[in-house]
PDB file of C-alpha atoms in Angstrom:
ATOM      1  CA  MET A  15    -169.304 155.650 288.781  1.00 46.00           C
ATOM      2  CA  ALA A  16    -172.977 155.834 289.728  1.00 46.00           C
ATOM      3  CA  ALA A  17    -173.437 158.713 287.205  1.00 44.00           C
ATOM      4  CA  VAL A  18    -171.832 156.747 284.481  1.00 44.00           C
ATOM      5  CA  SER A  19    -174.133 153.709 285.342  1.00 52.00           C
ATOM      6  CA  LEU A  20    -177.100 155.971 285.127  1.00 45.00           C
ATOM      7  CA  LEU A  21    -176.022 157.385 281.800  1.00 44.00           C
ATOM      8  CA  SER A  22    -175.392 153.949 280.443  1.00 51.00           C
ATOM      9  CA  THR A  23    -178.895 152.877 281.611  1.00 52.00           C
ATOM     10  CA  LEU A  24    -180.376 155.926 280.023  1.00 46.00           C
ATOM     11  CA  ALA A  25    -178.703 155.288 276.738  1.00 47.00           C
ATOM     12  CA  THR A  26    -179.810 151.644 276.515  1.00 53.00           C
ATOM     13  CA  ARG A  27    -183.143 151.594 278.133  1.00 52.00           C
ATOM     14  CA  LEU A  28    -184.844 154.985 278.343  1.00 45.00           C
ATOM     15  CA  LEU A  29    -184.233 156.042 274.829  1.00 44.00           C
ATOM     16  CA  ARG A  30    -186.258 153.427 273.219  1.00 51.00           C
ATOM     17  CA  PRO A  31    -189.403 153.921 271.186  1.00 45.00           C
ATOM     18  CA  ALA A  32    -192.056 155.616 273.165  1.00 40.00           C
ATOM     19  CA  GLN A  33    -194.404 152.661 273.478  1.00 39.00           C
ATOM     20  CA  SER A  34    -191.837 150.663 275.447  1.00 39.00           C
ATOM     21  CA  CYS A  35    -190.766 153.360 277.958  1.00 39.00           C
ATOM     22  CA  ARG A  36    -193.348 154.690 280.331  1.00 40.00           C
ATOM     23  CA  LEU A  37    -192.384 156.701 283.455  1.00 37.00           C
ATOM     24  CA  HIS A  38    -194.954 158.082 285.793  1.00 40.00           C
ATOM     25  CA  HIS A  39    -197.602 156.768 283.358  1.00 41.00           C
ATOM     26  CA  ARG A  40    -196.303 159.122 280.600  1.00 41.00           C
ATOM     27  CA  PRO A  41    -194.506 157.889 277.355  1.00 43.00           C
ATOM     28  CA  PHE A  42    -190.925 158.913 277.073  1.00 41.00           C
ATOM     29  CA  HIS A  43    -190.836 161.071 273.934  1.00 43.00           C
ATOM     30  CA  LEU A  44    -189.709 164.358 272.506  1.00 42.00           C
ATOM     31  CA  SER A  45    -192.159 167.018 271.360  1.00 43.00           C
ATOM     32  CA  ALA A  46    -191.914 170.525 270.043  1.00 47.00           C
ATOM     33  CA  VAL A  47    -193.758 172.052 273.090  1.00 51.00           C
ATOM     34  CA  ARG A  48    -193.039 170.627 276.560  1.00 47.00           C
ATOM     35  CA  ASN A  49    -193.739 172.271 279.839  1.00 55.00           C
ATOM     36  CA  GLU A  50    -191.707 170.037 282.254  1.00 52.00           C
ATOM     37  CA  ALA A  51    -189.072 167.409 282.160  1.00 40.00           C
ATOM     38  CA  VAL A  52    -190.084 163.751 282.220  1.00 53.00           C
ATOM     39  CA  VAL A  53    -189.115 162.216 285.496  1.00 51.00           C
ATOM     40  CA  ILE A  54    -186.727 159.323 285.156  1.00 53.00           C
ATOM     41  CA  SER A  55    -187.612 156.554 287.654  1.00 59.00           C
ATOM     42  CA  GLY A  56    -184.292 154.881 288.758  1.00 58.00           C
ATOM     43  CA  ARG A  57    -186.306 152.383 290.740  1.00 69.00           C
ATOM     44  CA  LYS A  58    -188.276 151.127 287.794  1.00 76.00           C
ATOM     45  CA  LEU A  59    -185.135 150.734 285.721  1.00 68.00           C
ATOM     46  CA  ALA A  60    -183.320 149.120 288.537  1.00 72.00           C
ATOM     47  CA  GLU A  61    -186.136 146.613 289.068  1.00 80.00           C
ATOM     48  CA  GLN A  62    -186.072 145.724 285.294  1.00 80.00           C
ATOM     49  CA  ILE A  63    -182.353 145.159 285.443  1.00 78.00           C
ATOM     50  CA  LYS A  64    -182.594 142.994 288.569  1.00 79.00           C
ATOM     51  CA  GLN A  65    -185.243 140.901 286.964  1.00 83.00           C
ATOM     52  CA  GLU A  66    -182.949 140.217 283.974  1.00 82.00           C
ATOM     53  CA  VAL A  67    -180.019 139.407 286.324  1.00 81.00           C
ATOM     54  CA  ARG A  68    -182.318 137.181 288.516  1.00 83.00           C
ATOM     55  CA  GLN A  69    -183.061 135.128 285.354  1.00 86.00           C
ATOM     56  CA  GLU A  70    -179.375 134.995 284.255  1.00 82.00           C
ATOM     57  CA  VAL A  71    -178.419 133.756 287.666  1.00 82.00           C
ATOM     58  CA  GLU A  72    -181.019 131.055 287.687  1.00 85.00           C
ATOM     59  CA  GLU A  73    -179.867 129.796 284.336  1.00 86.00           C
ATOM     60  CA  TRP A  74    -176.213 130.102 285.478  1.00 83.00           C
ATOM     61  CA  VAL A  75    -176.690 127.925 288.615  1.00 84.00           C
ATOM     62  CA  ALA A  76    -179.005 125.557 286.744  1.00 87.00           C
ATOM     63  CA  SER A  77    -176.154 124.905 284.323  1.00 84.00           C
ATOM     64  CA  GLY A  78    -174.040 123.641 287.261  1.00 83.00           C
ATOM     65  CA  HIS A  79    -171.979 126.741 287.960  1.00 79.00           C
ATOM     66  CA  LYS A  80    -171.290 127.944 291.510  1.00 75.00           C
ATOM     67  CA  ARG A  81    -173.365 130.971 292.732  1.00 77.00           C
ATOM     68  CA  PRO A  82    -171.270 134.181 292.142  1.00 76.00           C
ATOM     69  CA  HIS A  83    -169.591 135.778 295.196  1.00 71.00           C
ATOM     70  CA  LEU A  84    -168.821 139.430 295.526  1.00 70.00           C
ATOM     71  CA  SER A  85    -166.541 141.079 298.148  1.00 67.00           C
ATOM     72  CA  VAL A  86    -166.543 144.844 298.761  1.00 71.00           C
ATOM     73  CA  VAL A  87    -163.860 146.636 300.714  1.00 69.00           C
ATOM     74  CA  LEU A  88    -164.948 149.868 302.437  1.00 69.00           C
ATOM     75  CA  VAL A  89    -163.057 152.919 303.506  1.00 66.00           C
ATOM     76  CA  GLY A  90    -163.631 153.913 307.192  1.00 65.00           C
ATOM     77  CA  GLU A  91    -166.921 154.186 308.893  1.00 66.00           C
ATOM     78  CA  ASN A  92    -168.804 156.625 306.576  1.00 62.00           C
ATOM     79  CA  PRO A  93    -172.419 156.063 307.182  1.00 65.00           C
ATOM     80  CA  ALA A  94    -173.298 156.913 303.640  1.00 56.00           C
ATOM     81  CA  SER A  95    -170.913 154.328 302.227  1.00 61.00           C
ATOM     82  CA  HIS A  96    -172.370 151.738 304.514  1.00 66.00           C
ATOM     83  CA  SER A  97    -175.846 152.521 303.474  1.00 65.00           C
ATOM     84  CA  TYR A  98    -174.901 152.369 299.823  1.00 59.00           C
ATOM     85  CA  VAL A  99    -173.120 148.905 300.258  1.00 67.00           C
ATOM     86  CA  LEU A 100    -176.119 147.721 302.290  1.00 68.00           C
ATOM     87  CA  ASN A 101    -178.374 148.346 299.285  1.00 69.00           C
ATOM     88  CA  LYS A 102    -176.057 146.268 297.178  1.00 68.00           C
ATOM     89  CA  THR A 103    -176.296 143.422 299.655  1.00 73.00           C
ATOM     90  CA  ARG A 104    -179.993 143.485 299.665  1.00 74.00           C
ATOM     91  CA  ALA A 105    -180.114 143.623 295.841  1.00 74.00           C
ATOM     92  CA  ALA A 106    -177.780 140.611 295.700  1.00 74.00           C
ATOM     93  CA  ALA A 107    -180.072 138.604 298.005  1.00 75.00           C
ATOM     94  CA  ASP A 108    -183.067 139.714 295.949  1.00 76.00           C
ATOM     95  CA  VAL A 109    -181.724 138.479 292.614  1.00 72.00           C
ATOM     96  CA  GLY A 110    -179.965 135.376 293.899  1.00 68.00           C
ATOM     97  CA  ASP A 111    -176.439 136.887 291.260  1.00 64.00           C
ATOM     98  CA  ALA A 112    -173.939 136.937 294.489  1.00 64.00           C
ATOM     99  CA  THR A 113    -173.162 136.541 298.308  1.00 68.00           C
ATOM    100  CA  VAL A 114    -171.829 139.913 299.249  1.00 68.00           C
ATOM    101  CA  THR A 115    -169.043 140.202 301.845  1.00 77.00           C
ATOM    102  CA  ILE A 116    -168.228 143.759 303.134  1.00 74.00           C
ATOM    103  CA  SER A 117    -164.817 144.524 304.562  1.00 82.00           C
ATOM    104  CA  HIS A 118    -162.933 147.790 305.251  1.00 78.00           C
ATOM    105  CA  ARG A 119    -159.440 149.096 305.954  1.00 77.00           C
ATOM    106  CA  TYR A 120    -159.676 148.068 309.635  1.00 81.00           C
ATOM    107  CA  THR A 121    -160.719 144.499 309.055  1.00 83.00           C
ATOM    108  CA  PRO A 122    -158.133 142.146 310.499  1.00 86.00           C
ATOM    109  CA  LYS A 123    -155.846 140.821 307.846  1.00 85.00           C
ATOM    110  CA  GLU A 124    -156.710 137.111 308.466  1.00 88.00           C
ATOM    111  CA  GLN A 125    -160.364 137.845 308.306  1.00 88.00           C
ATOM    112  CA  LEU A 126    -159.896 139.893 305.133  1.00 87.00           C
ATOM    113  CA  LYS A 127    -157.894 136.936 303.575  1.00 88.00           C
ATOM    114  CA  LYS A 128    -160.819 134.543 304.451  1.00 88.00           C
ATOM    115  CA  HIS A 129    -163.316 136.802 302.667  1.00 86.00           C
ATOM    116  CA  MET A 130    -160.997 137.308 299.630  1.00 87.00           C
ATOM    117  CA  ALA A 131    -160.476 133.579 299.289  1.00 89.00           C
ATOM    118  CA  LEU A 132    -164.122 133.011 298.534  1.00 87.00           C
ATOM    119  CA  ALA A 133    -164.661 135.918 296.248  1.00 88.00           C
ATOM    120  CA  ASP A 134    -165.172 135.524 292.409  1.00 88.00           C
ATOM    121  CA  ILE A 135    -165.021 139.349 292.060  1.00 87.00           C
ATOM    122  CA  VAL A 136    -162.933 141.665 294.352  1.00 89.00           C
ATOM    123  CA  VAL A 137    -163.552 145.449 294.135  1.00 88.00           C
ATOM    124  CA  SER A 138    -161.288 147.468 296.316  1.00 89.00           C
ATOM    125  CA  ALA A 139    -161.375 151.219 297.088  1.00 84.00           C
ATOM    126  CA  ALA A 140    -159.743 151.432 300.493  1.00 85.00           C
ATOM    127  CA  GLY A 141    -156.971 153.821 299.791  1.00 86.00           C
ATOM    128  CA  ILE A 142    -154.202 151.419 301.135  1.00 90.00           C
ATOM    129  CA  PRO A 143    -151.295 150.558 298.833  1.00 92.00           C
ATOM    130  CA  ASN A 144    -150.723 146.723 298.521  1.00 91.00           C
ATOM    131  CA  LEU A 145    -153.765 145.901 300.690  1.00 91.00           C
ATOM    132  CA  ILE A 146    -154.793 143.044 298.360  1.00 93.00           C
ATOM    133  CA  THR A 147    -151.911 140.561 297.769  1.00 94.00           C
ATOM    134  CA  ALA A 148    -151.679 137.359 295.811  1.00 93.00           C
ATOM    135  CA  ASP A 149    -152.170 135.039 298.718  1.00 94.00           C
ATOM    136  CA  MET A 150    -155.443 136.553 299.570  1.00 92.00           C
ATOM    137  CA  ILE A 151    -157.434 135.871 296.383  1.00 91.00           C
ATOM    138  CA  LYS A 152    -158.676 132.722 294.679  1.00 90.00           C
ATOM    139  CA  GLU A 153    -157.261 131.414 291.386  1.00 90.00           C
ATOM    140  CA  GLY A 154    -158.817 133.117 288.499  1.00 89.00           C
ATOM    141  CA  ALA A 155    -160.681 135.802 290.377  1.00 89.00           C
ATOM    142  CA  ALA A 156    -161.500 139.117 288.811  1.00 87.00           C
ATOM    143  CA  VAL A 157    -159.879 141.960 290.745  1.00 88.00           C
ATOM    144  CA  ILE A 158    -161.265 145.470 290.167  1.00 87.00           C
ATOM    145  CA  ASP A 159    -158.779 148.130 291.740  1.00 89.00           C
ATOM    146  CA  VAL A 160    -160.592 151.447 292.304  1.00 85.00           C
ATOM    147  CA  GLY A 161    -157.954 152.640 294.903  1.00 86.00           C
ATOM    148  CA  ILE A 162    -155.892 155.695 294.042  1.00 85.00           C
ATOM    149  CA  ASN A 163    -152.798 156.296 296.196  1.00 89.00           C
ATOM    150  CA  ARG A 164    -150.023 158.574 295.647  1.00 90.00           C
ATOM    151  CA  ILE A 165    -146.667 157.190 296.950  1.00 91.00           C
ATOM    152  CA  GLN A 166    -142.981 157.771 296.358  1.00 91.00           C
ATOM    153  CA  ASP A 167    -141.285 155.537 293.877  1.00 88.00           C
ATOM    154  CA  PRO A 168    -138.548 153.616 295.756  1.00 86.00           C
ATOM    155  CA  ILE A 169    -136.297 153.692 292.800  1.00 89.00           C
ATOM    156  CA  THR A 170    -136.788 157.136 291.281  1.00 91.00           C
ATOM    157  CA  ALA A 171    -137.894 158.856 294.430  1.00 90.00           C
ATOM    158  CA  LYS A 172    -140.655 160.550 292.289  1.00 92.00           C
ATOM    159  CA  PRO A 173    -144.352 160.440 293.271  1.00 91.00           C
ATOM    160  CA  LYS A 174    -146.492 157.915 291.444  1.00 91.00           C
ATOM    161  CA  LEU A 175    -150.035 156.468 291.512  1.00 89.00           C
ATOM    162  CA  VAL A 176    -150.783 153.009 292.677  1.00 91.00           C
ATOM    163  CA  GLY A 177    -153.935 151.159 293.642  1.00 90.00           C
ATOM    164  CA  ASP A 178    -154.916 148.990 296.626  1.00 92.00           C
ATOM    165  CA  VAL A 179    -153.771 145.798 294.818  1.00 92.00           C
ATOM    166  CA  ASP A 180    -150.193 144.457 294.598  1.00 93.00           C
ATOM    167  CA  PHE A 181    -150.534 144.474 290.890  1.00 91.00           C
ATOM    168  CA  GLU A 182    -147.409 142.497 289.915  1.00 91.00           C
ATOM    169  CA  GLY A 183    -148.080 139.738 292.403  1.00 92.00           C
ATOM    170  CA  VAL A 184    -151.887 139.465 291.941  1.00 91.00           C
ATOM    171  CA  ARG A 185    -151.697 139.540 288.135  1.00 91.00           C
ATOM    172  CA  LYS A 186    -149.998 136.048 288.323  1.00 91.00           C
ATOM    173  CA  LYS A 187    -152.989 134.529 290.060  1.00 91.00           C
ATOM    174  CA  ALA A 188    -156.053 136.499 289.055  1.00 90.00           C
ATOM    175  CA  GLY A 189    -157.996 135.823 285.837  1.00 89.00           C
ATOM    176  CA  TYR A 190    -158.764 139.491 285.421  1.00 89.00           C
ATOM    177  CA  ILE A 191    -157.181 142.582 287.011  1.00 90.00           C
ATOM    178  CA  THR A 192    -157.293 146.309 286.377  1.00 88.00           C
ATOM    179  CA  PRO A 193    -154.091 148.454 286.745  1.00 88.00           C
ATOM    180  CA  VAL A 194    -153.665 151.760 288.395  1.00 89.00           C
ATOM    181  CA  PRO A 195    -153.367 154.077 286.578  1.00 87.00           C
ATOM    182  CA  GLY A 196    -154.869 152.925 283.354  1.00 87.00           C
ATOM    183  CA  GLY A 197    -157.709 150.688 284.566  1.00 87.00           C
ATOM    184  CA  VAL A 198    -161.024 151.905 285.826  1.00 83.00           C
ATOM    185  CA  GLY A 199    -160.441 155.681 285.236  1.00 82.00           C
ATOM    186  CA  PRO A 200    -159.951 155.605 281.504  1.00 81.00           C
ATOM    187  CA  MET A 201    -163.004 153.144 281.051  1.00 79.00           C
ATOM    188  CA  THR A 202    -165.175 155.557 283.076  1.00 74.00           C
ATOM    189  CA  VAL A 203    -164.375 158.343 280.655  1.00 69.00           C
ATOM    190  CA  ALA A 204    -164.615 156.221 277.578  1.00 76.00           C
ATOM    191  CA  MET A 205    -167.861 154.771 278.437  1.00 70.00           C
ATOM    192  CA  LEU A 206    -169.276 158.155 279.132  1.00 70.00           C
ATOM    193  CA  MET A 207    -168.260 159.226 275.673  1.00 71.00           C
ATOM    194  CA  LYS A 208    -169.715 156.095 274.161  1.00 75.00           C
ATOM    195  CA  ASN A 209    -173.035 156.334 275.889  1.00 74.00           C
ATOM    196  CA  THR A 210    -173.266 160.017 274.850  1.00 72.00           C
ATOM    197  CA  ILE A 211    -173.095 159.269 271.225  1.00 76.00           C
ATOM    198  CA  ILE A 212    -175.437 156.258 271.682  1.00 79.00           C
ATOM    199  CA  ALA A 213    -177.924 158.587 273.360  1.00 76.00           C
ATOM    200  CA  ALA A 214    -177.539 161.279 270.726  1.00 76.00           C
ATOM    201  CA  LYS A 215    -178.323 158.751 267.975  1.00 83.00           C
ATOM    202  CA  LYS A 216    -181.296 157.427 269.623  1.00 83.00           C
ATOM    203  CA  VAL A 217    -182.623 160.810 270.390  1.00 78.00           C
ATOM    204  CA  LEU A 218    -182.223 161.796 266.740  1.00 80.00           C
ATOM    205  CA  ARG A 219    -184.263 158.652 265.701  1.00 84.00           C
ATOM    206  CA  LEU A 220    -187.029 159.588 268.190  1.00 84.00           C
ATOM    207  CA  GLU A 221    -187.120 163.235 266.721  1.00 84.00           C
ATOM    208  CA  GLU A 222    -187.334 161.745 263.229  1.00 85.00           C
ATOM    209  CA  ARG A 223    -190.238 159.498 264.297  1.00 86.00           C
ATOM    210  CA  GLU A 224    -191.950 162.463 265.868  1.00 86.00           C
ATOM    211  CA  VAL A 225    -191.670 164.482 262.653  1.00 86.00           C
ATOM    212  CA  LEU A 226    -192.921 161.600 260.553  1.00 86.00           C
ATOM    213  CA  LYS A 227    -195.824 160.998 262.901  1.00 84.00           C
ATOM    214  CA  SER A 228    -196.823 164.767 262.665  1.00 84.00           C
ATOM    215  CA  LYS A 229    -196.671 164.501 258.833  1.00 82.00           C
ATOM    216  CA  GLU A 230    -198.803 161.405 258.837  1.00 81.00           C
ATOM    217  CA  LEU A 231    -201.367 163.059 261.153  1.00 81.00           C
ATOM    218  CA  GLY A 232    -201.366 166.118 258.823  1.00 77.00           C
ATOM    219  CA  VAL A 233    -202.027 164.027 255.749  1.00 73.00           C
ATOM    220  CA  ALA A 234    -204.803 162.084 257.522  1.00 72.00           C
ATOM    221  CA  SER A 235    -206.538 165.224 258.683  1.00 70.00           C
ATOM    222  CA  ASN A 236    -206.553 166.642 255.212  1.00 65.00           C
TER     223      ASN A 236
END
């Protein structure tokens, strides 16, 4: 997912005209002769995006809406995962776009229900079938199921994939929900393909501009 987000950002932000993209004090451009790759600063891009989100949140709250709330369900005690989510928590506080609540597969059910009841968006990737049930979420919440669990179908006795969410129950209460399979996975691949062609088209335009600029310089020097 992080890779897809990066590709999306590259397609929409880095591949702009040279004058609007500067990384390490160098314009982002294509040239016939190049000795090294342009370094892509994820921090600079992230700060630009956060500034945009900060403004949107201010406008959202000023319009009388409740401040967004995001809940994250972690798997186990992996230090890398905790570090990753901690960064999200800090970013949320920085932009003012959500209160982030972090839970994991060992969070007591009653405490988990308390967190879920407040969340406008629930993202689950705990690896536990039916962890998120209808009584746990608020009316109209967006439920993003990233969990992938292989279980035995009780009717056919064949293996099948399910997520962390009790899909049939939660779909009657949620405003938005992703199924498993057929939810996040296909979108990840599809957006990768879409961003690839967007990037290709923008790169072509940059190449055409470089050729035009070279011709103009050649005419001017003559």
